[in-house]
Short mmCIF file of C-alpha atoms in Angstrom, two decimals:
data_model
loop_
_atom_site.label_atom_id
_atom_site.label_comp_id
_atom_site.label_asym_id
_atom_site.label_seq_id
_atom_site.Cartn_x
_atom_site.Cartn_y
_atom_site.Cartn_z
CA MET X 2 9.19 18.57 -12.32
CA SER X 3 9.36 16.64 -10.12
CA HIS X 4 9.18 17.42 -6.25
CA GLU X 5 8.67 16.36 -2.28
CA SER X 6 6.26 18.28 -0.22
CA ASP X 7 5.87 18.95 3.15
CA ALA X 8 2.52 19.42 4.60
CA THR X 9 -0.24 21.45 6.31
CA ARG X 10 -2.59 20.52 8.63
CA GLY X 11 -6.25 21.87 7.78
CA PRO X 12 -8.81 19.35 9.52
CA THR X 13 -11.85 17.96 7.57
CA ARG X 14 -14.13 15.52 8.64
CA ARG X 15 -13.00 12.77 6.53
CA ARG X 16 -10.00 13.29 8.18
CA LEU X 17 -10.50 13.15 12.24
CA VAL X 18 -12.61 10.03 10.51
CA LEU X 19 -9.56 8.29 8.76
CA ALA X 20 -7.19 9.29 11.99
CA GLY X 21 -9.63 7.10 13.76
CA LEU X 22 -9.27 4.04 12.75
CA GLY X 23 -5.77 4.35 13.68
CA SER X 24 -3.34 5.34 10.59
CA ALA X 25 -0.46 7.34 11.91
CA ALA X 26 -1.28 10.66 9.78
CA LEU X 27 1.10 12.34 8.15
CA PRO X 28 0.45 16.38 7.37
CA LEU X 29 -1.90 16.62 4.70
CA LEU X 30 -0.13 17.78 1.45
CA SER X 31 -1.36 21.78 0.32
CA PRO X 32 -4.74 21.39 -1.66
CA LEU X 33 -3.88 22.42 -5.34
CA SER X 34 -6.08 23.77 -8.08
CA HIS X 35 -6.95 22.40 -11.17
CA ALA X 36 -8.34 24.88 -12.79
CA ALA X 37 -5.59 27.30 -11.44
CA ASN X 38 -2.60 24.49 -12.76
CA VAL X 39 -4.51 25.04 -16.29
CA ALA X 40 -5.14 28.44 -16.36
CA GLU X 41 -1.53 29.62 -15.26
CA GLY X 42 0.57 26.98 -17.76
CA PRO X 43 0.60 22.62 -17.37
CA GLU X 44 -1.67 20.66 -15.41
CA THR X 45 -0.49 18.63 -12.71
CA LEU X 46 -0.97 15.24 -11.52
CA ARG X 47 -0.36 14.34 -8.18
CA ILE X 48 0.68 11.11 -7.16
CA GLY X 49 1.31 9.35 -3.73
CA TYR X 50 3.51 6.92 -3.10
CA GLN X 51 5.08 4.38 0.08
CA LYS X 52 8.43 3.10 0.11
CA SER X 53 7.38 -0.38 -0.68
CA SER X 54 6.12 1.52 -3.77
CA THR X 55 8.58 -0.18 -6.55
CA LEU X 56 7.01 0.37 -9.34
CA MET X 57 6.09 3.88 -9.15
CA ILE X 58 9.57 4.60 -7.28
CA TRP X 59 11.35 3.19 -10.36
CA LEU X 60 9.28 5.78 -12.78
CA LYS X 61 10.17 8.69 -10.69
CA SER X 62 13.52 8.02 -10.58
CA ARG X 63 13.96 7.76 -13.76
CA GLU X 64 11.37 10.66 -15.10
CA THR X 65 9.29 8.35 -17.00
CA LEU X 66 5.96 10.01 -16.50
CA GLU X 67 7.10 13.29 -16.95
CA LYS X 68 8.49 12.52 -20.22
CA ALA X 69 5.32 10.76 -21.15
CA LEU X 70 3.30 13.13 -20.12
CA ALA X 71 4.33 16.17 -21.82
CA PRO X 72 2.97 16.11 -24.96
CA LEU X 73 -0.33 15.71 -22.71
CA LYS X 74 0.95 19.43 -20.95
CA VAL X 75 0.89 17.07 -18.16
CA SER X 76 3.97 18.35 -15.18
CA VAL X 77 4.04 15.52 -12.19
CA GLN X 78 4.62 15.57 -7.78
CA TRP X 79 6.04 13.42 -6.08
CA HIS X 80 4.33 13.48 -2.08
CA GLU X 81 6.41 10.32 -0.06
CA PHE X 82 4.06 8.62 3.02
CA THR X 83 4.50 6.02 5.51
CA SER X 84 2.03 4.14 5.30
CA GLY X 85 -1.52 3.59 2.92
CA LEU X 86 -4.35 5.43 5.12
CA PRO X 87 -2.09 8.97 5.49
CA LEU X 88 -2.03 8.40 1.79
CA LEU X 89 -5.65 7.70 0.68
CA GLU X 90 -6.67 10.59 3.36
CA SER X 91 -4.70 12.63 0.55
CA LEU X 92 -6.69 10.85 -1.80
CA ASN X 93 -9.41 11.96 -0.46
CA VAL X 94 -9.68 15.55 0.27
CA ASN X 95 -8.35 16.67 -3.08
CA ASN X 96 -4.53 16.30 -1.94
CA LEU X 97 -3.67 14.29 -4.97
CA ASP X 98 -4.81 12.39 -8.10
CA LEU X 99 -3.17 9.14 -7.88
CA THR X 100 -2.10 6.37 -5.65
CA ALA X 101 1.24 4.25 -6.02
CA ASP X 102 0.15 0.12 -4.94
CA VAL X 103 -1.49 0.33 -1.42
CA ALA X 104 -2.46 -2.67 0.17
CA ASP X 105 -5.66 -4.24 -0.71
CA ALA X 106 -6.95 -3.86 3.09
CA VAL X 107 -6.52 -0.19 2.54
CA PRO X 108 -9.06 0.99 0.05
CA PRO X 109 -12.00 -0.39 2.27
CA PHE X 110 -10.85 1.88 5.14
CA ALA X 111 -11.37 5.33 2.75
CA LEU X 112 -14.38 3.94 1.37
CA ALA X 113 -15.62 4.10 4.84
CA ALA X 114 -14.85 7.19 5.37
CA GLY X 115 -16.80 8.33 2.41
CA ALA X 116 -14.08 8.66 -0.19
CA GLN X 117 -14.62 8.82 -3.97
CA LEU X 118 -12.36 6.28 -5.01
CA THR X 119 -11.96 5.54 -8.32
CA TYR X 120 -10.05 1.57 -9.09
CA TYR X 121 -7.72 1.86 -11.62
CA ALA X 122 -4.78 -0.93 -11.65
CA ILE X 123 -4.22 -4.50 -9.33
CA GLU X 124 -0.88 -5.94 -9.16
CA THR X 125 -1.05 -9.65 -9.05
CA PRO X 126 -1.28 -12.00 -5.99
CA SER X 127 1.93 -11.41 -3.38
CA PRO X 128 0.37 -13.87 -0.62
CA THR X 129 3.68 -14.75 0.56
CA ALA X 130 5.16 -11.21 0.57
CA GLN X 131 3.98 -10.82 3.98
CA ALA X 132 3.66 -12.47 7.47
CA ILE X 133 3.33 -13.16 10.92
CA VAL X 134 7.07 -13.45 12.19
CA VAL X 135 8.35 -13.92 15.96
CA ARG X 136 12.06 -13.95 16.73
CA GLN X 137 13.83 -17.16 16.75
CA ASP X 138 14.15 -18.20 19.57
CA SER X 139 10.66 -17.82 20.39
CA PRO X 140 8.72 -20.59 22.20
CA ILE X 141 5.61 -19.82 20.09
CA ARG X 142 5.27 -22.49 17.14
CA THR X 143 1.20 -21.54 15.61
CA VAL X 144 -0.95 -18.95 15.60
CA ALA X 145 -2.89 -20.46 18.44
CA GLN X 146 -0.87 -19.39 20.33
CA LEU X 147 -0.15 -15.45 20.12
CA LYS X 148 -3.70 -15.74 22.53
CA GLY X 149 -3.29 -13.39 25.54
CA GLN X 150 0.36 -12.13 23.28
CA ARG X 151 1.43 -8.68 21.92
CA VAL X 152 0.72 -7.92 18.26
CA ALA X 153 2.55 -5.46 16.49
CA PHE X 154 0.55 -4.84 12.82
CA ALA X 155 -0.40 -1.60 10.97
CA LYS X 156 -4.27 -1.12 11.64
CA GLY X 157 -5.70 -0.88 8.33
CA ALA X 158 -2.60 -2.27 6.26
CA GLY X 159 -2.56 -5.87 4.68
CA ALA X 160 -0.81 -7.03 7.52
CA HIS X 161 -4.41 -6.33 9.19
CA TYR X 162 -6.08 -8.80 7.17
CA LEU X 163 -3.15 -11.39 6.83
CA LEU X 164 -3.81 -11.59 11.49
CA VAL X 165 -7.23 -10.87 11.35
CA GLU X 166 -8.16 -13.97 8.70
CA ALA X 167 -4.68 -16.29 10.45
CA LEU X 168 -6.22 -16.02 14.14
CA ALA X 169 -9.85 -16.91 12.43
CA GLU X 170 -8.25 -19.82 11.00
CA ALA X 171 -6.62 -20.67 14.05
CA GLY X 172 -10.38 -20.16 16.11
CA LEU X 173 -10.08 -16.83 17.76
CA SER X 174 -10.21 -13.54 16.96
CA VAL X 175 -8.47 -10.14 16.72
CA ARG X 176 -10.06 -9.70 20.76
CA ASP X 177 -7.77 -12.98 21.55
CA ILE X 178 -4.51 -10.85 21.00
CA GLU X 179 -3.28 -7.26 22.89
CA PRO X 180 -2.57 -5.25 19.73
CA ALA X 181 -0.02 -2.63 19.26
CA TYR X 182 -0.69 -0.36 16.36
CA LEU X 183 2.78 0.59 15.28
CA THR X 184 4.36 1.61 11.85
CA PRO X 185 7.06 -0.59 10.99
CA ALA X 186 10.23 1.44 12.15
CA ASP X 187 8.45 1.69 15.62
CA ALA X 188 6.75 -2.20 14.63
CA ARG X 189 10.69 -3.51 14.19
CA ALA X 190 12.31 -1.79 17.80
CA ALA X 191 9.89 -3.97 19.79
CA PHE X 192 10.35 -7.08 18.03
CA GLU X 193 14.26 -6.57 18.58
CA ARG X 194 14.22 -5.60 22.27
CA GLY X 195 10.99 -7.97 22.68
CA SER X 196 8.51 -5.92 24.31
CA VAL X 197 5.82 -7.86 21.26
CA ALA X 198 5.81 -11.58 21.12
CA ALA X 199 5.14 -11.14 16.92
CA TRP X 200 4.85 -9.23 13.96
CA VAL X 201 3.12 -8.98 10.92
CA ILE X 202 4.74 -7.13 8.36
CA TRP X 203 4.96 -7.04 4.73
CA ASP X 204 8.35 -6.60 2.07
CA PRO X 205 10.39 -5.11 2.03
CA PHE X 206 9.85 -4.65 5.36
CA LEU X 207 9.60 -8.73 5.77
CA ALA X 208 12.19 -9.42 4.57
CA ALA X 209 15.23 -6.78 5.91
CA VAL X 210 13.57 -8.57 9.30
CA GLN X 211 14.37 -12.22 8.64
CA ARG X 212 18.16 -11.18 6.71
CA GLN X 213 18.96 -8.72 9.56
CA ALA X 214 17.24 -9.94 12.81
CA ASN X 215 16.67 -13.89 12.12
CA ALA X 216 13.48 -13.61 12.32
CA ARG X 217 10.84 -16.99 12.24
CA ILE X 218 7.57 -16.79 10.09
CA LEU X 219 4.93 -17.86 12.10
CA ARG X 220 2.19 -17.87 9.08
CA ASP X 221 1.71 -16.00 5.62
CA GLY X 222 -0.68 -15.79 3.25
CA THR X 223 -0.54 -18.66 1.46
CA LYS X 224 -4.45 -20.04 0.94
CA LEU X 225 -5.20 -16.79 3.18
CA ALA X 226 -4.62 -13.75 1.87
CA SER X 227 -3.83 -12.70 -1.66
CA TYR X 228 -1.76 -9.86 -1.02
CA ARG X 229 -3.11 -7.48 -4.14
CA ARG X 230 -1.78 -4.32 -3.98
CA PHE X 231 -4.02 -1.35 -5.43
CA TYR X 232 -3.66 1.74 -7.64
CA LEU X 233 -6.17 3.85 -6.97
CA ALA X 234 -7.62 7.36 -8.45
CA ALA X 235 -10.03 10.46 -6.86
CA THR X 236 -13.06 9.81 -9.23
CA PRO X 237 -13.39 13.21 -9.71
CA TYR X 238 -9.78 13.36 -11.04
CA ALA X 239 -10.38 9.93 -13.27
CA LYS X 240 -13.60 10.73 -15.45
CA ARG X 241 -12.20 14.06 -16.14
CA ARG X 242 -8.25 12.78 -17.26
CA PRO X 243 -8.92 9.00 -18.23
CA ASP X 244 -5.94 9.63 -21.31
CA VAL X 245 -3.95 9.88 -18.15
CA LEU X 246 -4.63 6.91 -16.53
CA ALA X 247 -4.06 5.15 -20.02
CA VAL X 248 -0.27 6.32 -19.46
CA VAL X 249 0.30 5.49 -15.97
CA TYR X 250 -1.21 2.18 -16.66
CA ASP X 251 1.32 1.23 -19.36
CA ALA X 252 4.16 2.48 -17.84
CA LEU X 253 3.31 0.77 -14.67
CA ARG X 254 2.86 -2.61 -16.58
CA ARG X 255 6.18 -1.68 -18.58
CA ALA X 256 8.20 -1.55 -15.09
CA GLY X 257 7.25 -4.41 -13.69
CA ASP X 258 8.20 -6.39 -16.34
CA TRP X 259 11.65 -5.17 -16.54
CA ILE X 260 11.87 -5.49 -12.70
CA LYS X 261 10.71 -9.03 -13.28
CA ARG X 262 13.29 -9.89 -15.88
CA ASN X 263 15.94 -7.86 -13.82
CA PRO X 264 16.15 -8.72 -10.18
CA GLY X 265 19.61 -8.35 -9.56
CA PRO X 266 20.02 -4.79 -11.19
CA ALA X 267 16.63 -3.89 -10.36
CA ALA X 268 17.79 -4.06 -6.80
CA ALA X 269 20.97 -2.12 -6.96
CA TRP X 270 18.90 0.30 -8.28
CA HIS X 271 16.78 -0.03 -5.65
CA ALA X 272 18.16 -0.55 -2.98
CA PRO X 273 20.06 2.55 -2.48
CA LEU X 274 17.01 4.36 -2.47
CA ILE X 275 14.86 3.04 0.21
CA GLY X 276 18.03 2.19 2.86
CA LEU X 277 18.47 -1.42 2.29
CA ASP X 278 21.44 -4.15 1.17
CA PRO X 279 20.36 -4.98 -2.58
CA ALA X 280 20.56 -8.48 -1.49
CA THR X 281 17.48 -7.96 0.49
CA VAL X 282 15.64 -5.99 -1.42
CA GLU X 283 16.48 -8.90 -4.09
CA ALA X 284 14.43 -11.31 -2.02
CA ALA X 285 11.67 -9.14 -0.91
CA ASN X 286 11.15 -9.01 -4.49
CA LEU X 287 11.77 -12.14 -5.44
CA ARG X 288 7.75 -12.31 -3.26
CA ARG X 289 6.13 -9.66 -5.11
CA THR X 290 4.65 -10.06 -8.94
CA TYR X 291 4.68 -6.46 -9.74
CA GLN X 292 2.21 -8.06 -12.85
CA VAL X 293 0.16 -4.75 -13.19
CA GLN X 294 -3.21 -5.42 -14.26
CA ALA X 295 -6.67 -3.88 -15.17
CA VAL X 296 -9.23 -4.49 -12.08
CA ASP X 297 -11.19 -7.75 -12.51
CA ALA X 298 -14.36 -9.63 -10.48
CA ALA X 299 -11.93 -11.96 -8.73
CA SER X 300 -9.77 -8.69 -6.99
CA LEU X 301 -13.01 -6.48 -6.08
CA GLU X 302 -15.10 -9.00 -4.26
CA GLU X 303 -11.80 -10.55 -1.80
CA GLN X 304 -12.41 -6.41 -1.58
CA GLN X 305 -15.69 -6.96 -0.37
CA ARG X 306 -14.60 -10.21 2.20
CA ILE X 307 -12.21 -8.37 3.52
CA ALA X 308 -14.14 -4.90 4.20
CA ASP X 309 -16.72 -7.29 5.47
CA ALA X 310 -14.64 -9.74 8.19
CA PHE X 311 -13.46 -5.69 9.49
CA ALA X 312 -17.18 -4.82 9.94
CA ALA X 313 -17.95 -8.18 11.24
CA GLN X 314 -15.63 -6.89 14.23
CA SER X 315 -16.55 -3.53 14.27
CA ILE X 316 -12.69 -2.96 12.99
CA LEU X 317 -14.75 -0.53 10.23
CA PRO X 318 -17.33 2.11 11.32
CA ARG X 319 -19.99 0.75 8.86
CA LYS X 320 -20.41 -1.62 6.45
CA VAL X 321 -19.15 -0.68 2.78
CA THR X 322 -20.56 -1.54 -0.57
CA VAL X 323 -17.22 -1.87 -2.75
CA ALA X 324 -19.38 -2.56 -6.08
CA ALA X 325 -20.58 1.10 -6.19
CA SER X 326 -16.93 2.78 -6.97
CA PRO X 327 -15.90 3.30 -10.03
CA VAL X 328 -12.99 0.32 -11.64
CA TRP X 329 -11.43 2.43 -14.97
CA LYS X 330 -10.52 -0.22 -17.78
CA PRO X 331 -7.82 0.34 -19.90
CA VAL X 332 -8.92 1.39 -23.57
#
């Protein structure tokens, strides 16, 4: 059984820590007791996802996990979020068990807030699936020209890390610009009315603003930010139900394979679900690998580089050690 959740607002210390990091936090989901679920019937797997979570949306639309997990007596609940930080916030306070893909910059923020999370899968790098964009008529031609300019991005997103690295490449830091921490919808509006000089954004929003507003790419992540997307689990759940993680992992891999083999049909399916036209979705999908793999050493090393870069600029409240987090491995 699948449904969208409403939220409750129970404050916790960790919730406030994450909110202080600049997430446009959605209200938290109502906590569910695993023990109660088991006692009353099938256990419930609670999955959080975003509009950019193509593979999980594919599985949700076909009730693939509901069918695959039925023999394990596990039902599924689906909860949609507008960005990655609120999603991990709910994972942190035991309102979710698994997350769909989040950008590579998101987990370090959750770790800095003390989250007990387990890395269980990644999508291989898609560096061109996020970029710094300017309007077509903008006089800005280089990242260095962003100095003193107002730049829109979502704090803690993969776009945030891309901006940090692009500025460093140009001899600048975030202190040299005027940050505008905005959700994709608010940033798009600000970008189009000219109240920000640039916008750092990911697909499918990137493809949409290119096609619909003729945005020009100033710098993408090529040789700068790999943009791996991570799938995460609450560590207590990962320890207790590795069999469920195995089923989800296999389903994600199959979904990724199908979408890459069938770009046209995949875009036609996905477009109405996220309110975009098929051509825009197909353009976005071409920049994403959708290749799901086990978490490897290279991806964790980059996680540490991201955490260190954020800590060095006081974007994270403290240093984190990524290697201290568990990593699930498929059998």
